[in-house]
XYZ file of C-alpha atoms in Angstrom:
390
model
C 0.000 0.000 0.000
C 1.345 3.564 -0.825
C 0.922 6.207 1.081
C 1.719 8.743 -1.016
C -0.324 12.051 -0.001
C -2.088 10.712 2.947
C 0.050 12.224 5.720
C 1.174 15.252 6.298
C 3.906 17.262 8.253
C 2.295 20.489 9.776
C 4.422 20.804 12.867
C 8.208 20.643 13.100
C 10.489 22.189 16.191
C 14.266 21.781 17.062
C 15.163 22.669 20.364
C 17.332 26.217 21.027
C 19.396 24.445 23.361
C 22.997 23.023 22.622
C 23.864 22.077 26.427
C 21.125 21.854 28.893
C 22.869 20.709 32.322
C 19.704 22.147 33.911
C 17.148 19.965 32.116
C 16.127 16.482 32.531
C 15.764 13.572 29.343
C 12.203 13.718 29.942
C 11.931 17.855 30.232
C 13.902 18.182 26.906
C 11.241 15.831 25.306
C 8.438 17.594 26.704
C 9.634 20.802 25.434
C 10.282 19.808 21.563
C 6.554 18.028 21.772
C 4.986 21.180 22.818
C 7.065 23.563 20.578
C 5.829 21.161 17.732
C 2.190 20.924 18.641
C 1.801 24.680 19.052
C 4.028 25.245 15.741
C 1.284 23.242 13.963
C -1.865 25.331 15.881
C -2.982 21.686 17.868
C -3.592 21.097 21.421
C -1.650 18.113 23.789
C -5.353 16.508 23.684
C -5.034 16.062 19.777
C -2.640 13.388 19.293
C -3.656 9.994 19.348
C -0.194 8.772 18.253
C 3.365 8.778 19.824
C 6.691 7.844 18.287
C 10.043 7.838 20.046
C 12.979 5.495 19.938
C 14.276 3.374 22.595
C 17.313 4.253 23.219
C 16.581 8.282 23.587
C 14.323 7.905 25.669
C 14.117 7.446 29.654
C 12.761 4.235 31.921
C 10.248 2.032 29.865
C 11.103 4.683 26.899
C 7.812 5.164 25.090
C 5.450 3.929 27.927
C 7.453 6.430 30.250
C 6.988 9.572 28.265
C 3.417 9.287 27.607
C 2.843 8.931 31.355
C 5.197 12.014 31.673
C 3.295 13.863 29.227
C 0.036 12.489 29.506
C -0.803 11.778 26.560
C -4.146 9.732 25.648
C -2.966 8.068 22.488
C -4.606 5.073 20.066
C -1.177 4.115 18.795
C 2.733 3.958 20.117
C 5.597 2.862 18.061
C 9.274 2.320 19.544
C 11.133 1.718 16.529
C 14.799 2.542 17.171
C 17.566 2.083 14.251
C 19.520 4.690 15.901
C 20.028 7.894 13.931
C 17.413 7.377 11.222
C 14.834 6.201 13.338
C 12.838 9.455 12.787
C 12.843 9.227 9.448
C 11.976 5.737 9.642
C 9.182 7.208 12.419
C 7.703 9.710 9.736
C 6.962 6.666 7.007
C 5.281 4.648 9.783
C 3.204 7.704 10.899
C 2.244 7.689 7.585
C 1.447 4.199 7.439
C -0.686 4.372 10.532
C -2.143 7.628 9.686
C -3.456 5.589 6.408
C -4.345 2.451 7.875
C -6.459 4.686 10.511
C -4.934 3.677 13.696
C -4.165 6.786 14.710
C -4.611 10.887 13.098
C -1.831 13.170 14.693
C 1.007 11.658 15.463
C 3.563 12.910 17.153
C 7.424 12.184 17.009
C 10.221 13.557 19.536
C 14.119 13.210 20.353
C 15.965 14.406 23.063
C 19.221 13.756 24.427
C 22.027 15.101 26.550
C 25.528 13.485 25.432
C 27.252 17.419 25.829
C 26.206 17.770 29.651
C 26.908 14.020 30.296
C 30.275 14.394 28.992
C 29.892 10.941 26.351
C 33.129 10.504 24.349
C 30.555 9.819 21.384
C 32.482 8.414 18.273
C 36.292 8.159 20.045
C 35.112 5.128 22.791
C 34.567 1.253 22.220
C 31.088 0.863 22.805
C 30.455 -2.626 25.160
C 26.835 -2.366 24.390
C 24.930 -5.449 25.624
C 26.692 -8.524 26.202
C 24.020 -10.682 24.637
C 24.839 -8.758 21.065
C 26.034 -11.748 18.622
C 28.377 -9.676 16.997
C 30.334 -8.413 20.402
C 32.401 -11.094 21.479
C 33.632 -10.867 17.325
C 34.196 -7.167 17.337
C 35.119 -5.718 20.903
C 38.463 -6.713 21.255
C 39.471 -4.842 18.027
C 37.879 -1.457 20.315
C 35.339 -0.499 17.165
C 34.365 2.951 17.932
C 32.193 5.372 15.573
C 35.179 7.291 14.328
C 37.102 4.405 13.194
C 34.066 2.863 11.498
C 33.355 5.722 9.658
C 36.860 5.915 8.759
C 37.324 2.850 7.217
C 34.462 3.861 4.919
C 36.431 6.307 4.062
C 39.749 4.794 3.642
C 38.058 2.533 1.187
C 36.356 4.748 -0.654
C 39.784 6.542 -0.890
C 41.306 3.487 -2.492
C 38.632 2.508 -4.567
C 37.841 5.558 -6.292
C 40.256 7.752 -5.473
C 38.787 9.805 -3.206
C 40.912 12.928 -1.242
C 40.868 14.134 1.983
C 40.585 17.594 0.377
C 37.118 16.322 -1.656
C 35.446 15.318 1.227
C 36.907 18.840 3.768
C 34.510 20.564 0.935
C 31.395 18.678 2.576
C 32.106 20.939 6.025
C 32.994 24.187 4.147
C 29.560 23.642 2.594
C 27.958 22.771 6.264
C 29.979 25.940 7.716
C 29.219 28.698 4.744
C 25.243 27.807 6.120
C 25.833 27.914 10.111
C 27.168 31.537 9.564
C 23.495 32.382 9.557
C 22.482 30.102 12.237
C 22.145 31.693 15.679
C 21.652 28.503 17.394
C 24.630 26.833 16.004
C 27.618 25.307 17.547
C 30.391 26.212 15.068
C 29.756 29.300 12.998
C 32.752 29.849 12.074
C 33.063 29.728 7.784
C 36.276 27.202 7.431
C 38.222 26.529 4.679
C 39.326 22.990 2.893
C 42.703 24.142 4.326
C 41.157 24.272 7.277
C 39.224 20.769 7.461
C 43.136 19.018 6.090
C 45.176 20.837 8.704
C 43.032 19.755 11.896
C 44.118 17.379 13.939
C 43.368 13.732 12.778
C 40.725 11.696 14.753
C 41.114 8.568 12.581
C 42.961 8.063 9.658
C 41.735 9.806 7.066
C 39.571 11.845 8.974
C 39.892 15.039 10.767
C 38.677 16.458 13.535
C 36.244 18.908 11.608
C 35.355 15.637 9.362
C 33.827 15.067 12.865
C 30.499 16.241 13.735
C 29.947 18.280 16.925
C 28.421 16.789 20.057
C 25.179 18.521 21.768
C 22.037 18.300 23.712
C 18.441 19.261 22.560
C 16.396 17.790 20.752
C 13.307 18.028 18.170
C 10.088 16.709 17.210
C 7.412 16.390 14.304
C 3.817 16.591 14.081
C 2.358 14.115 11.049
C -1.977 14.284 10.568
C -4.009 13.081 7.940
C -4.960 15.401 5.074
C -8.169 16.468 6.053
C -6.356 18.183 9.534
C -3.681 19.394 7.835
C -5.820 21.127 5.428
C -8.151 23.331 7.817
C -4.497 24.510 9.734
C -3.501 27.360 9.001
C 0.029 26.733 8.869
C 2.182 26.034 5.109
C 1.017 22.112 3.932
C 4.326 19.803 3.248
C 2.992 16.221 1.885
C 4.945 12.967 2.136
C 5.274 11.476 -0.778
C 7.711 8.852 -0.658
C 9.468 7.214 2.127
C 11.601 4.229 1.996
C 13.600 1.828 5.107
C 16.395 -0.297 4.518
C 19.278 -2.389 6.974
C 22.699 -2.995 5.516
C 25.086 -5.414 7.950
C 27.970 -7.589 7.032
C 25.997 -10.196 4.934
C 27.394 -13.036 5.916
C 30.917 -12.207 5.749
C 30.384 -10.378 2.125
C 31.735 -7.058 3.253
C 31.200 -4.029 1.178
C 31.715 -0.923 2.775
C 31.400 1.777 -0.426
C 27.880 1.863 -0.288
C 25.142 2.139 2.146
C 21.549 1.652 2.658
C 20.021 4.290 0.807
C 20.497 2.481 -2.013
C 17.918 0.791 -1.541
C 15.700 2.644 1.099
C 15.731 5.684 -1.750
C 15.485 3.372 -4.247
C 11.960 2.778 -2.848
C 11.115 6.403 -1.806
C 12.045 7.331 -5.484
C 9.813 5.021 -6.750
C 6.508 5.659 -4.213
C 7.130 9.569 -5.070
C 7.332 9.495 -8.643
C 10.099 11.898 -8.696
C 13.531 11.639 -9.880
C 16.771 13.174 -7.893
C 16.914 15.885 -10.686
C 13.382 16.794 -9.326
C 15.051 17.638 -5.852
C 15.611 21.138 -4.658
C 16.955 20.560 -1.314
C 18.700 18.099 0.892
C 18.850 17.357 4.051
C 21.957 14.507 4.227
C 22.790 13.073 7.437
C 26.285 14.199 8.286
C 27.589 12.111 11.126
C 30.973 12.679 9.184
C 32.024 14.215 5.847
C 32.424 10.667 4.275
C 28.908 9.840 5.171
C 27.348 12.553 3.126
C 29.541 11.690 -0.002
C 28.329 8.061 -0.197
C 24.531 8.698 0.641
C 24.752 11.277 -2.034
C 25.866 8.286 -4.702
C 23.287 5.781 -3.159
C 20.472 7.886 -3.446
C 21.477 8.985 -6.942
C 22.462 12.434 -7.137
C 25.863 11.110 -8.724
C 27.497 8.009 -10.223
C 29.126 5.617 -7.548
C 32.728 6.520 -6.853
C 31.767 10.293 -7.817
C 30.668 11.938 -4.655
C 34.143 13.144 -4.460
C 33.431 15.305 -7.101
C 30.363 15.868 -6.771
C 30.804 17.565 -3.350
C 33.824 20.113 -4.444
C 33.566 23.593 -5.145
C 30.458 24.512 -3.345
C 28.343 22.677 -5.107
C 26.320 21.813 -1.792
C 26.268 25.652 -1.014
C 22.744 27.059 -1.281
C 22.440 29.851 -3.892
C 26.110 28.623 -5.501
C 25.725 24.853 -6.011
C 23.425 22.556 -7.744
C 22.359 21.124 -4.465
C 22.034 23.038 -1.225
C 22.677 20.819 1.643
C 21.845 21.158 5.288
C 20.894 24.802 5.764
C 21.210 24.827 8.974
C 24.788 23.799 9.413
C 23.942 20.026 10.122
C 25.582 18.032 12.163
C 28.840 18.949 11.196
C 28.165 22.825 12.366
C 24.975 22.757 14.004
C 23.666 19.901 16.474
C 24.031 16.382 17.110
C 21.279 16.137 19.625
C 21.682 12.796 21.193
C 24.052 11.744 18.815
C 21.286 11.120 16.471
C 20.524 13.239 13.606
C 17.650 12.137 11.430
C 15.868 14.676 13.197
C 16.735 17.668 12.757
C 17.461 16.568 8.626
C 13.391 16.583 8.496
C 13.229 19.612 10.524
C 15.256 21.828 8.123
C 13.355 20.166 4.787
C 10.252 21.426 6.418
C 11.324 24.625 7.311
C 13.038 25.257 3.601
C 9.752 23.689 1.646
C 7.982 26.073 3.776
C 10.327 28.871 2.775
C 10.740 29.409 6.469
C 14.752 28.736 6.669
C 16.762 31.938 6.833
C 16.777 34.151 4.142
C 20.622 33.529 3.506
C 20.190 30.081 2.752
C 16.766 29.549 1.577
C 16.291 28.052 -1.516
C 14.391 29.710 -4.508
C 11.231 27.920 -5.462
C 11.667 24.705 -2.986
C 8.698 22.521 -3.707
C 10.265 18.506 -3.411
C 12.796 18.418 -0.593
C 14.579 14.868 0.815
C 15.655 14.314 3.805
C 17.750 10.850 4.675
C 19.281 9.510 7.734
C 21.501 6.634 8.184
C 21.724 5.106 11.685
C 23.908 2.422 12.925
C 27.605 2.516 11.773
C 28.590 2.244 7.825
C 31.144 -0.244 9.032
C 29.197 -2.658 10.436
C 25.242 -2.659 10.478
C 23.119 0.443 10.026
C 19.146 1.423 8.530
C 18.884 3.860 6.142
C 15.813 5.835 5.745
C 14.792 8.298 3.197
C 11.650 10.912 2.893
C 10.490 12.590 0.122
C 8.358 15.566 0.442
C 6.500 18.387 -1.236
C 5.044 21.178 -0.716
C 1.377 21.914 -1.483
């Protein structure tokens, strides 16, 4: 079943904060829910749906915040596949929107890595001892970084990748957080810059690195007939797509990723082509992970991103496709270490020609946004939304 046109996104917040010592897990989801609601001119006593992930969210994690927020609700998914669950969240709002188990549904992060001082990316991760994979992988200390930066490496030796083609992925990110009050690094760096920081993991540098931060953010999805009699701008989903890409079976193939197949699918449920896109949104964990989403999802030929990404070409109002407006995750927020979120957020706000002025792109009618959570290196979910605005 499609469900093309029968949701859509009429509420969309992202939390000021980028360190919030003061505020609980809980608080900070509270907060994005009711900046959302209000941005999309509901009440608390509208939704009948919640969406979180598990592992963002405190105690029982979904069952917990609707007691904390008291929410009366018909349906309650948990999905998590770490940084694109929210994407993943917005197709099955959609879903349940059009299978009528629910009509507003409601989708939040929130996370405080920054005040809880997490070495997110640079530490093994034990996770839980019952994992199948950890007793294979933990001795060799796998952290984020180094996952990432074997992507890299082979995509360096495959294709012939530089260091310099992939620093032009945070110039891009860092020309846009200029204009962002909110955001951690606005400071415009150079690909001089990006080469000459210290290295994190071979090959990437420090500002290959995306920043660590609290906050947090949440969406509002409804059925047509609600969105319609708001008075707030209409953005339709028309595509969505959800794909997992592990180590199958030993076949190891780490220069591509998920979206090849999760945008494969949102393509196709859309009816639009990546020519058709105006905007964006690219998770940007690290500067490697935007260059191979950007080949999966087919904005270049495999092996090209390199290219593809030089010379501004991801800088709004200079290149052929403006990229994370808002600085990303590179320049702007990593709330909770997961970023899927705030990729949706700023594909609202520019299809709603709501993103700054500096940055906003002319005549933005089909936006993407596409998340990747999990580790390239190992096992991650890809998800990718398509939208448009009415």
């Amino acid at each position: 079943m499609s469900t093309k046109g029968k949701a859509y996104i009429v509420g969309a917040y992202e939390h000021p904060t980028r360190k919030a010592p003061d505020k609980s897990l809980a608080q900070l989801h509270a907060e994005v829910a009711k900046g959302a609601i209000e941005d999309a001119g509901l009440t608390k006593d509208d939704v009948d749906g919640y969406f979180c992930a598990a592992g963002d969210t405190p105690g029982l994690g979904g069952l917990s915040m609707i007691d904390y927020m008291n929410l009366n609700l018909r349906h309650v998914d948990t999905t998590d596949t770490g940084g694109s669950s929210y994407l993943v969240h917005v197709g099955h709002a959609a879903e349940a929107i059009a299978a009528g188990r629910c009509n507003v549904a409601l989708i939040t992060l929130a996370g405080r890595p920054r005040s809880e001082g997490m070495a997110t990316g640079t530490a093994p991760r034990a996770g839980n001892p019952n994992q199948p994979d950890l007793q294979f992988e933990f001795p060799y200390a796998p952290a984020t970084a180094n996952m990432y930066a074997m992507c890299a490496m082979r995509h360096m030796h495959e294709f012939g990748t530089t260091s310099e083609q992939l620093a032009w992925v945070k110039v891009a990110a860092s020309h846009h957080a200029q204009h962002n009050e909110h955001a951690m690094l606005r400071d415009v760096v150079t690909v001089e810059d990006v080469v000459n920081s210290p290295m994190v993991t071979d090959p990437l540098h420090r500002l290959d690195c995306c920043v660590i931060s609290d906050g947090g953010g949440a969406l509002v999805v409804t059925r047509p007939e609600i969105a319609k009699s708001l008075k707030r701008p209409k953005v339709k989903i028309i595509g969505t797509g959800e794909a997992a890409k592990h180590q199958m079976a030993g076949h190891v193939d780490l220069t591509y990723t998920g979206g090849t197949k999760s945008g494969k699918a949102a393509f196709e449920e859309a009816g639009v082509t990546p020519k058709d896109i105006k905007y964006a949104s690219i998770y940007d964990s690290f500067t490697i992970t935007v260059v191979m989403q950007l080949e999966d999802l087919g904005f270049c030929e495999r092996g090209k991103g390199g290219r593809f990404v030089s010379d501004g070409n991801l800088i709004s109002g200079v290149g052929k496709l403006p990229f994370n407006t808002d600085g990303g995750g590179l320049c702007n927020n990593h709330p909770a270490n997961r970023g899927g979120m705030t990729k949706v957020i700023e594909a609202v706000r520019q299809l709603r020609g709501e993103a700054h002025p500096k940055v906003q792109v002319k005549n933005c009618d089909v936006a993407l946004a596409h998340g990747t959570g999990g580790s390239l290196g190992t096992r991650h979910c890809g998800s990718t939304v398509i939208m448009e605005r009415e």
